[in-house]
Amino acid sequence: MSTSVTSEKTSETAEKQETTWQTLRRGLALSPELRTGLAGTLLLALVYMVGRVAVPVAVQQGIDRGIVGGLNLDVVWSVVAITALILTITTICGYLMMRRLFTVSETALANVRTRAFRHVHDLSMLHQQSERRGSLVSRVTSDVDQITQFLQWGGVILLVNLGQLVVTTAVMLAYSWQLTLVVLVAFLPAVFVIRQLQRRLGTAYATVRQRTGTLLGTIGESVVGAPVIRAYGIAGRTARRLDEAIDAQRVAQQRAIRISIVGSSVGELAAGLALAGVVVLGVTLGVDGTLSIGQLTAFLFLVTLFIQPVQIATEVLNEAQNAIAGWRRVLDVLDVAPDVADPGEQGRKLPGGPLDVRFAGVRFAYPGGPPVLHDIDLEIPAKSRVAVVGETGSGKTTFAKLLTRLMDPSAGAVLLSGVPLAEVRFDSLRSRVVMVPQDGFLFDATVGDNVRFARPELTDEQLSAAFTELGLSDWLEGLPAGLDTPVGERGEALSVGERQLVALARAYVADPDLLVLDEATSAVDPATEVRLQRTLDAVTRGRTTLAIAHRLSTAQAADEVIVVDRGRVVQRGPHDELVRDADSVYGLLYASWLEQTR
Amino acid sequence: MASKTSRDVLSRGLGVLRQAIREQPRIFAVAVVGSVLFGGMIIVSARVVGTVVGEVALPAISRREVGTGTLALAAAALFGISVLRVAGIIGRRLGAGYMQYRLQASYRRRVTRRYLELPLSWHHRNSTGTLLSNANSDVEAAWYPIAPLPFAVGTLVMLVGAIVSLFATDWALALVGLAVFPALFALNVVYSRRMAPRQARAQRLRAEVSGIAHESFDGALVVKTMGREAQETARFAGRAGELRDSLIAVGRLRGVFDPLLETLPSIGTLAVLVVGAFRLRQGAISVTELVSVAFLFTVLAFPVRAIGWVLAELPRSVAGWDRVRRVLDATGEMPYGQRVLDSAGTLGPATLTFSDVHFSYPPAEAHQPGAQVLGEVGFTVPAGRTVALVGPTGAGKSTIASLAVRLVDPDSGTVCLDGVDVRELTAASLAGTVALVAQVPFVFDDTVRANISLDRPGIDDEAVWAALRLAEADGFVAALPDGLDTMVGERGTSLSGGQRQRLTLARALAGRPRLLVLDDATSAVDPRVEAAILAGLRSSTAEPGVPAASILVVAYRRATIALADEVIYVEQGRVVARGTHSELLATVPGYVDLVTAYEQAEVERAQESPYGDEVAPLPSGLEIEVDR
């Protein structure tokens, strides 16, 4: 828990390094569609704001020319009629302004959302895994939501109120510069205090967000870990942790609202001060003959119009800051250059036919970590079936990831049929090279839909045929609804082994020329595994397959075994040959395997 | 029909608000008092402004002479009103905020308590995402109208006060008020009614967009390795587009109503000018009264919005409340019993007995029959013995493991520990007696130490290290940067699969269970490491050679099976055969296929191979040793 707190803190401070304007510029550069018709929208907004000061001006005109000093109903009538006309126009302009604003901004933000989504998928596996999953999801959900919600609510308020502040000040100045000065002086300390408070409010809201994150994590753990909590009878401990997280969030929320209340109280007091000042000075000026009674009345109305924006500003500016921070986080994701990038149009296609593999001086280390693979030089001929074996942590999975270009080597190159992987276009690579990861992740859909993931055009008949070819038709028929059986969230309605079967079928129908299996059948029972192995052998004949395995049955069936130990290839050759040296790494692994299975 | 349902939502929404007030009456009273004070001061301030203009400024300007005392009094009154308004604001906002947050916290606590109490079968029926949002966003939505509620109540009081004060001033001006205030109120109601379904739709789409993002990023590796980024993006973009359209629809409605809600009071002020001028000519009112009423119309517009806010949030609140209630009212807890086994902690290994156990998972939809997973399952794990549970993928082995530690209860039949039905045991006694190591390891986002001890009493660092040694995990834990204090990260992402398995194994061992249930719990561990772990499990730490626990082990590996005193072979949820490994080998063809799969494959390969005679010789001595 302590680490997550500190990382949140550092990200908060990192956020502060870029100013709001820089973020806005960067955001506008990324979404030029936001500028569409901006001038027109601003013009409409300006007209809309004029409506706000129409009533005080009408009150002044009506009182001065139609009421005080001789009642003249005709003047009152015409003042009211003109003002009503102005209000009609400004109301329509308000509607048009909002309509344009929302259409443009929502469209632009939906595009940003979709681009960020795509970009996350384009990031390398390492990068994806270095982020908490939830935080990547936030980039395309809550962060963007925060921006749109702000625009819908606070954004308009902010825009209109800023305008109101300007227009009101202008009208006040037109009536009396002395009274305007009084109002400004009354508000000056409030503005200063509110600025200070706003900074503290920002920190307070940041704490709320961070504690909400912790709370969500704690709730998530209590839900996902329900079996463990029950099995170990630790409901009491879990409840305590939940209570702590819930209360911590509540305390932070209460603190934030206290600061916010101080802000609006200060604004309110300033308003009282301004009103009192205007009355005292206004009457004095009126006695001197420089201010009419209508102007004084209008001023009292204008002061309330002046208060509103200042009071609302505390709240809205904070929302604005949150929205900007959200935008910044989205932009930051979009700005990360994918470190394993698709060469795209400039790239090459893989040559047709079976693929051979070459590792040329390949070295690999995780960022900031010790080397995992050292100077691997090796060739795998086309159509051969190769098993990579080694103890946990020997680097064998790294092989699979380099071969499928989930990661790039730190030095050296991996070549497929002579083409360096880094030059291969992803559409070519992903359709010809398919990996089955150990965790058979399934989407919340039917078995059939999961299998046709890579090739949506396949019919149910073709899918059934594929299961039959893999020798899995009995299993499929045993499911409640065959291909239409829903697999549940992450495939959890199926057993772990069954998920692997579906994942394997999914890779099989993708029809790759190079199939990489990363312990793809580790949770399947031995009889099924052996059966699968044999059918896979048959159906992948003519293609290149590379299987990462700790069940050595896979190695025995392979044309060649590559033995990895501490990041180096220490042995290679057919199983029968390797096993002769009983003291070799493979010999020992095999002895242990026999001990386990015989 | 639509209006009927929306009236229904309104009355139910008010019911939710009543519930809130019942739970937090005192703080609500504070908020309402503050709000009424604030509203009252708005009416008073309009009066004072009118009086200042009509009684102070007007005579002073016409007489060209100012009375300092009156002026000071006017200024003091205006400032004094401000101070009282501040008091009102503090009471209202503090009360409303505290009330909202307290209710949220209280219901989050109740919902998560319920999660801990409800059985796993209930958890299985609800997705993780649903449960998360029940405790988070649904609770939040339920109490969302609480924030503006005191303001709205205060505003209602203030509106009544305003009408009364208008009638006290002049009936003609009061009529203007009677036209404008209800219109303003009605406009707010219409606005909220129209907005609610649009907001609900946007909210639903937001959740769907989030669901797609969650799933797609969870399956990022599959998406990547199959090159389906473009299709996934299209799937996401489709839903994001719907969300965009729904938000634009929300915005357009806002565009219609926001300017209207602002213009209406302005129109009211203009009407006051016209009507007021007439009445002024008739001598029925004074300038003071005219200005008071005009000012009142200007300052009333904003608070009336609060009523709209409450109404707008009601549908969301009702929906959230319904989902929260669904959790709180869910039944089917698995209550624990009163009996305690081995209270002195002196008993040795426990005996596990399954008698005629049937089990089916509840159906996904109510009208479908549940899928029967187990039928007529009966077997015994005698004290101190190791029993292996063997069967093909999907045979029901994990379900048997869950039943043994009472994660789920059977439909019929009994599961007994030392002859006592597990349903009669207390939670503590059950947890102290049995431990399950699941197929998929789960670790908490906490330190290694906390993951193993789980704050259970009597598990100190020494016990943690002993358990780690037994699970062959002491080596890698010692090599971690902070040892036992190392944080393992969300879901243990900083560890490998095998390391996570060994941690969960150590967690089980640390509690010194009398029955250990291993559900294929070493699948991600290398064979050599597994062999070492199993050897350690077979003899207790205290007395070598004497087993510390009975063991029920789900296994495929023959070495694991060979350690068992008895093997139970299951197929399609039924016990097909039981006996020693060699007995089953001799009599059960399905068992033979399963456990000798690798050898058979090898033999067949050897026959197919032109070098069949060069197959590596089996170290026969080993086989005898293991099969003993």
Coordinates of C-alpha atoms in Angstrom, one line a residue, chain A residues 1 3 48 52 55 58-59 63 67-68 71 73 76-77 80 83-84 87 91 94-95 98-99 102-103 106-107 110 113-114 117-118 120-123 125 128 132-133 136-137 140-141 145 148-149 152-153 215-216 219-221 223-235 237-239 241-243 246-247 249-250 253-254 257-258 260-261 264-265 268-269 272-273 275-276 279-280 283 286-289 293 296-297 300-301 304 315 390-392 406 430 433-435 437 441 443-444 453-454 456 489-490 495-498 506-507 523-527 529-530 534 550-551 553 556-557 579-580 588 590 592-598, chain B residues 49 52-53 57-58 60-61 64-66 71 75 78-79 82-83 85-86 89-90 93-94 97-98 101-102 104-105 108-109 112-113 115-118 120 123 127-129 131-132 135-136 206 209-210 213-230 232-233 235-237 240 243-244 247-248 250-252 254-256 258-259 262-263 266-267 269-270 273-274 277-278 280-281 290-291 294-295 298 309 334 336 392-393 407 431 436 439-440 442 444-446 450 454-456 487 490-491 504 507-508 523-524 526-528 530-531 556-559 593-594 597-599 601-602 604-605 608 614 616 618-619 622 626:
Chain A
M1 CA 0.0 0.0 0.0
T3 CA 4.3 2.1 -2.6
Y48 CA -25.3 35.4 -24.8
R52 CA -26.9 38.8 -18.4
V55 CA -31.8 43.4 -16.9
A58 CA -33.2 48.0 -18.2
V59 CA -33.8 48.6 -14.5
I63 CA -36.1 54.0 -13.1
I67 CA -40.2 56.3 -12.9
V68 CA -38.2 58.7 -10.8
L71 CA -43.7 58.7 -14.2
L73 CA -45.2 54.6 -18.8
V76 CA -41.0 51.9 -19.3
W77 CA -42.9 50.0 -22.0
V80 CA -39.1 46.6 -21.4
T83 CA -34.9 44.3 -23.4
A84 CA -37.3 41.4 -24.0
L87 CA -33.3 38.5 -24.2
T91 CA -31.3 33.1 -25.4
G94 CA -27.0 30.7 -25.9
Y95 CA -28.7 27.6 -27.3
M98 CA -24.0 25.3 -26.4
R99 CA -25.1 23.1 -29.2
F102 CA -21.0 20.2 -27.2
T103 CA -21.0 18.8 -30.7
E106 CA -17.7 15.6 -27.7
T107 CA -16.7 14.6 -31.2
A110 CA -14.5 10.6 -28.6
R113 CA -10.6 8.3 -26.5
T114 CA -10.5 5.9 -29.5
F117 CA -7.4 3.0 -26.8
R118 CA -5.6 2.0 -30.0
V120 CA -2.5 1.4 -25.6
H121 CA -2.8 -1.7 -27.7
D122 CA 0.2 -0.5 -29.8
L123 CA 2.4 -0.1 -26.7
M125 CA 3.7 -5.8 -23.9
Q128 CA 1.5 -2.5 -20.8
R132 CA -1.4 -1.2 -13.6
R133 CA -4.1 -2.5 -15.9
L136 CA -4.5 2.1 -18.6
V137 CA -8.3 1.6 -18.5
V140 CA -9.6 5.8 -22.0
T141 CA -12.5 5.9 -19.5
D145 CA -15.1 11.2 -18.8
T148 CA -16.4 15.6 -21.0
Q149 CA -18.2 16.0 -17.7
Q152 CA -20.8 19.8 -20.1
W153 CA -21.1 21.3 -16.7
L215 CA -10.6 1.9 -1.8
L216 CA -11.4 0.5 -5.2
I219 CA -12.9 -3.7 -2.6
G220 CA -11.6 -5.4 -5.8
E221 CA -9.3 -7.6 -3.7
V223 CA -14.3 -9.5 -4.4
V224 CA -11.6 -11.3 -6.5
G225 CA -10.0 -12.9 -3.4
A226 CA -13.4 -14.1 -2.0
P227 CA -12.4 -17.8 -2.1
V228 CA -9.2 -17.2 -0.2
I229 CA -10.9 -15.0 2.3
R230 CA -13.4 -17.7 3.0
A231 CA -11.0 -20.6 3.0
Y232 CA -8.7 -18.9 5.5
G233 CA -11.5 -17.4 7.6
I234 CA -10.0 -13.9 7.4
A235 CA -13.3 -12.0 6.8
R237 CA -9.2 -8.9 8.8
T238 CA -10.6 -8.0 5.3
A239 CA -13.5 -6.1 6.9
R241 CA -9.0 -3.2 5.9
L242 CA -12.2 -2.2 4.0
D243 CA -13.3 0.0 6.9
I246 CA -13.7 3.6 3.4
D247 CA -13.1 5.9 6.4
Q249 CA -11.9 8.3 1.8
R250 CA -14.7 9.8 3.9
Q253 CA -13.9 14.1 1.3
Q254 CA -15.0 16.0 4.4
I257 CA -15.6 20.2 1.4
R258 CA -14.5 22.2 4.5
S260 CA -14.4 24.6 -0.3
I261 CA -16.9 26.1 2.2
S264 CA -17.5 30.4 -0.7
S265 CA -17.9 32.0 2.7
E268 CA -20.0 35.9 0.3
L269 CA -18.4 38.2 2.8
G272 CA -21.6 41.9 1.6
L273 CA -18.6 44.3 1.8
L275 CA -22.7 46.0 -1.4
A276 CA -22.2 48.0 1.8
V279 CA -24.4 51.9 -0.9
V280 CA -22.2 54.3 1.1
V283 CA -25.4 57.6 -2.0
G286 CA -25.7 60.6 -5.8
V287 CA -25.8 63.6 -3.4
D288 CA -22.9 65.1 -5.4
G289 CA -25.0 64.6 -8.5
I293 CA -30.8 56.7 -8.5
L296 CA -27.1 53.1 -8.1
T297 CA -29.9 50.5 -8.3
L300 CA -26.6 46.9 -6.7
F301 CA -27.9 44.3 -9.3
T304 CA -24.7 40.2 -7.5
E315 CA -15.4 25.0 -7.5
G390 CA 14.6 -25.2 -19.0
E391 CA 14.0 -24.5 -15.4
T392 CA 11.7 -21.7 -14.2
L406 CA 6.2 -8.9 -28.2
R430 CA 0.5 -11.4 -36.8
V433 CA 3.1 -16.0 -36.6
V434 CA 0.7 -16.9 -33.8
M435 CA 1.5 -17.5 -30.1
P437 CA 0.1 -17.8 -24.2
F441 CA -7.5 -15.5 -21.8
F443 CA -13.4 -12.8 -24.0
D444 CA -16.8 -12.8 -22.4
F453 CA -11.5 -14.2 -32.9
A454 CA -8.8 -13.9 -35.5
P456 CA -14.6 -13.7 -37.9
E489 CA -15.9 -13.2 -17.8
R490 CA -12.3 -13.9 -18.7
S495 CA -12.0 -24.8 -16.1
V496 CA -8.4 -23.6 -16.5
G497 CA -7.7 -26.6 -18.8
E498 CA -10.8 -26.0 -20.9
R506 CA -8.3 -20.2 -31.6
A507 CA -4.7 -20.2 -32.6
A523 CA -3.4 -27.3 -17.1
V524 CA -4.8 -30.0 -19.4
D525 CA -4.9 -33.6 -18.2
P526 CA -2.1 -35.9 -19.6
A527 CA -4.3 -38.0 -21.8
E529 CA -2.5 -33.4 -23.7
V530 CA -0.9 -36.3 -25.4
R534 CA -0.4 -36.0 -31.6
H550 CA 8.0 -28.0 -18.7
R551 CA 6.2 -31.2 -19.4
S553 CA 6.5 -35.2 -23.2
Q556 CA 10.2 -36.1 -26.5
A557 CA 7.8 -35.6 -29.4
V579 CA 19.1 -37.8 -22.8
R580 CA 22.2 -40.0 -23.2
L588 CA 18.8 -34.1 -15.0
Y590 CA 14.5 -35.7 -17.8
S592 CA 13.2 -35.6 -12.6
W593 CA 10.4 -35.8 -15.2
L594 CA 10.6 -39.5 -15.2
E595 CA 10.5 -39.5 -11.4
Q596 CA 7.4 -37.4 -11.6
T597 CA 5.5 -39.3 -14.2
R598 CA 6.4 -43.0 -13.8
Chain B
V49 CA -31.8 46.7 -0.9
V52 CA -31.9 51.4 0.9
V53 CA -32.7 52.6 -2.6
A57 CA -30.7 56.8 -1.5
L58 CA -33.8 58.4 -3.1
A60 CA -30.8 61.7 0.1
I61 CA -30.3 62.3 -3.6
R64 CA -28.9 66.5 -1.9
E65 CA -28.0 65.7 1.7
V66 CA -26.9 62.5 3.3
L71 CA -26.2 55.3 5.6
A75 CA -24.2 49.5 5.1
L78 CA -26.2 44.7 4.2
F79 CA -23.0 43.4 5.6
S82 CA -24.0 38.7 4.4
V83 CA -22.6 37.3 7.7
R85 CA -25.9 34.1 4.9
V86 CA -22.4 32.8 5.4
I89 CA -24.0 28.5 3.8
I90 CA -21.7 26.8 6.3
R93 CA -23.0 22.7 2.8
L94 CA -21.3 21.2 5.8
G97 CA -21.6 17.1 2.6
Y98 CA -21.2 15.3 5.8
Y101 CA -20.3 11.1 2.8
R102 CA -21.4 9.4 6.0
Q104 CA -21.8 6.6 1.4
A105 CA -19.3 5.3 3.9
R108 CA -20.1 0.9 1.4
R109 CA -19.4 -0.8 4.7
T112 CA -18.8 -5.0 1.5
R113 CA -19.8 -6.8 4.7
Y115 CA -19.9 -9.6 0.2
L116 CA -17.9 -11.2 2.9
E117 CA -21.0 -13.0 4.3
L118 CA -22.6 -14.2 1.1
L120 CA -19.2 -18.1 -3.1
H123 CA -20.2 -14.4 -6.0
S127 CA -19.3 -10.5 -12.3
T128 CA -16.4 -8.8 -10.6
G129 CA -17.3 -5.6 -12.4
L131 CA -19.8 -6.2 -7.5
L132 CA -17.2 -3.4 -7.7
A135 CA -20.0 -1.0 -3.7
N136 CA -18.7 2.1 -5.4
R206 CA -20.0 4.9 -20.1
V209 CA -17.2 1.6 -22.9
S210 CA -15.3 1.0 -19.7
A213 CA -11.6 -1.3 -22.4
H214 CA -11.2 -3.5 -19.3
E215 CA -11.7 -6.7 -21.2
S216 CA -9.7 -5.6 -24.2
F217 CA -6.7 -4.5 -22.1
D218 CA -7.0 -7.6 -19.9
G219 CA -6.7 -9.7 -23.1
A220 CA -4.0 -7.4 -24.6
L221 CA -1.6 -10.2 -25.1
V222 CA -4.2 -12.2 -27.2
V223 CA -5.1 -9.1 -29.1
K224 CA -1.5 -8.4 -29.8
T225 CA -0.4 -11.9 -30.8
M226 CA -3.4 -12.3 -33.1
G227 CA -3.0 -8.8 -34.6
R228 CA -6.5 -7.8 -33.8
E229 CA -5.8 -4.3 -32.7
A230 CA -7.8 -2.7 -35.5
E232 CA -10.7 -4.2 -31.1
T233 CA -10.4 -0.5 -31.8
R235 CA -15.4 -2.4 -31.4
F236 CA -14.4 0.3 -28.9
A237 CA -14.9 3.1 -31.3
A240 CA -17.5 5.4 -27.8
L243 CA -21.5 7.5 -26.0
R244 CA -20.5 10.6 -27.9
L247 CA -23.5 13.2 -24.6
I248 CA -24.3 15.5 -27.5
V250 CA -27.5 15.7 -23.2
G251 CA -25.7 18.9 -24.3
R252 CA -28.4 19.9 -26.7
R254 CA -28.8 21.6 -21.7
G255 CA -28.5 24.2 -24.5
V256 CA -32.3 24.5 -24.6
D258 CA -30.0 26.5 -19.4
P259 CA -30.6 29.7 -21.3
E262 CA -31.8 32.1 -16.9
T263 CA -34.1 34.2 -19.1
S266 CA -35.2 38.2 -16.2
I267 CA -38.6 38.3 -17.9
T269 CA -38.1 41.3 -13.5
L270 CA -39.2 43.1 -16.7
L273 CA -41.0 46.9 -14.0
V274 CA -44.1 47.3 -16.1
A277 CA -44.7 51.3 -12.9
F278 CA -48.5 51.0 -13.2
L280 CA -46.6 53.2 -8.7
R281 CA -48.8 55.6 -10.8
L290 CA -40.7 48.1 -6.7
V291 CA -36.9 47.7 -6.3
A294 CA -37.3 43.3 -8.9
F295 CA -34.2 42.4 -6.8
T298 CA -32.9 38.4 -9.7
W309 CA -30.8 19.1 -9.3
M334 CA -23.7 -20.0 4.5
Y336 CA -21.4 -21.3 10.3
P392 CA -9.8 -35.8 -16.9
T393 CA -10.1 -32.1 -17.5
L407 CA -16.3 -22.9 -0.1
A431 CA -10.3 -22.4 8.8
L436 CA -6.9 -25.2 0.3
Q439 CA -5.2 -24.0 -8.9
V440 CA -4.9 -20.3 -9.7
F442 CA -4.3 -15.4 -5.5
F444 CA -3.0 -9.8 -2.0
D445 CA -1.4 -6.4 -2.9
D446 CA 0.6 -6.5 0.3
A450 CA 1.2 -10.4 5.2
L454 CA -2.8 -13.1 6.9
D455 CA -2.6 -11.7 10.4
R456 CA -3.6 -15.1 11.8
M487 CA 5.4 -5.7 -1.7
E490 CA -1.4 -5.9 -7.6
R491 CA -2.3 -9.6 -7.9
T504 CA 0.1 -19.6 -1.6
R507 CA 0.3 -19.5 3.2
A508 CA -1.6 -22.8 3.6
S523 CA 1.3 -27.0 -12.0
A524 CA 3.5 -23.9 -12.6
D526 CA 9.2 -27.3 -12.2
P527 CA 9.1 -31.0 -11.6
R528 CA 12.3 -31.0 -9.5
E530 CA 7.6 -30.0 -7.0
A531 CA 9.3 -33.3 -5.9
Y556 CA -1.9 -35.4 -12.9
R557 CA 1.7 -36.1 -12.2
R558 CA 2.4 -39.6 -11.4
A559 CA 5.0 -38.8 -8.8
D593 CA -5.1 -43.9 -20.3
L594 CA -4.8 -40.9 -18.2
A597 CA -0.5 -41.2 -21.4
Y598 CA 3.1 -40.0 -21.6
E599 CA 4.6 -43.6 -21.7
A601 CA 2.9 -41.8 -26.4
E602 CA 6.5 -42.6 -26.1
E604 CA 3.9 -45.3 -29.9
R605 CA 6.6 -42.9 -31.0
E608 CA 6.8 -45.3 -35.5
E614 CA 17.4 -46.4 -29.4
A616 CA 16.3 -44.1 -23.7
L618 CA 13.9 -46.4 -18.4
P619 CA 15.7 -46.3 -15.1
L622 CA 13.3 -45.5 -9.9
V626 CA 8.2 -44.7 -6.4

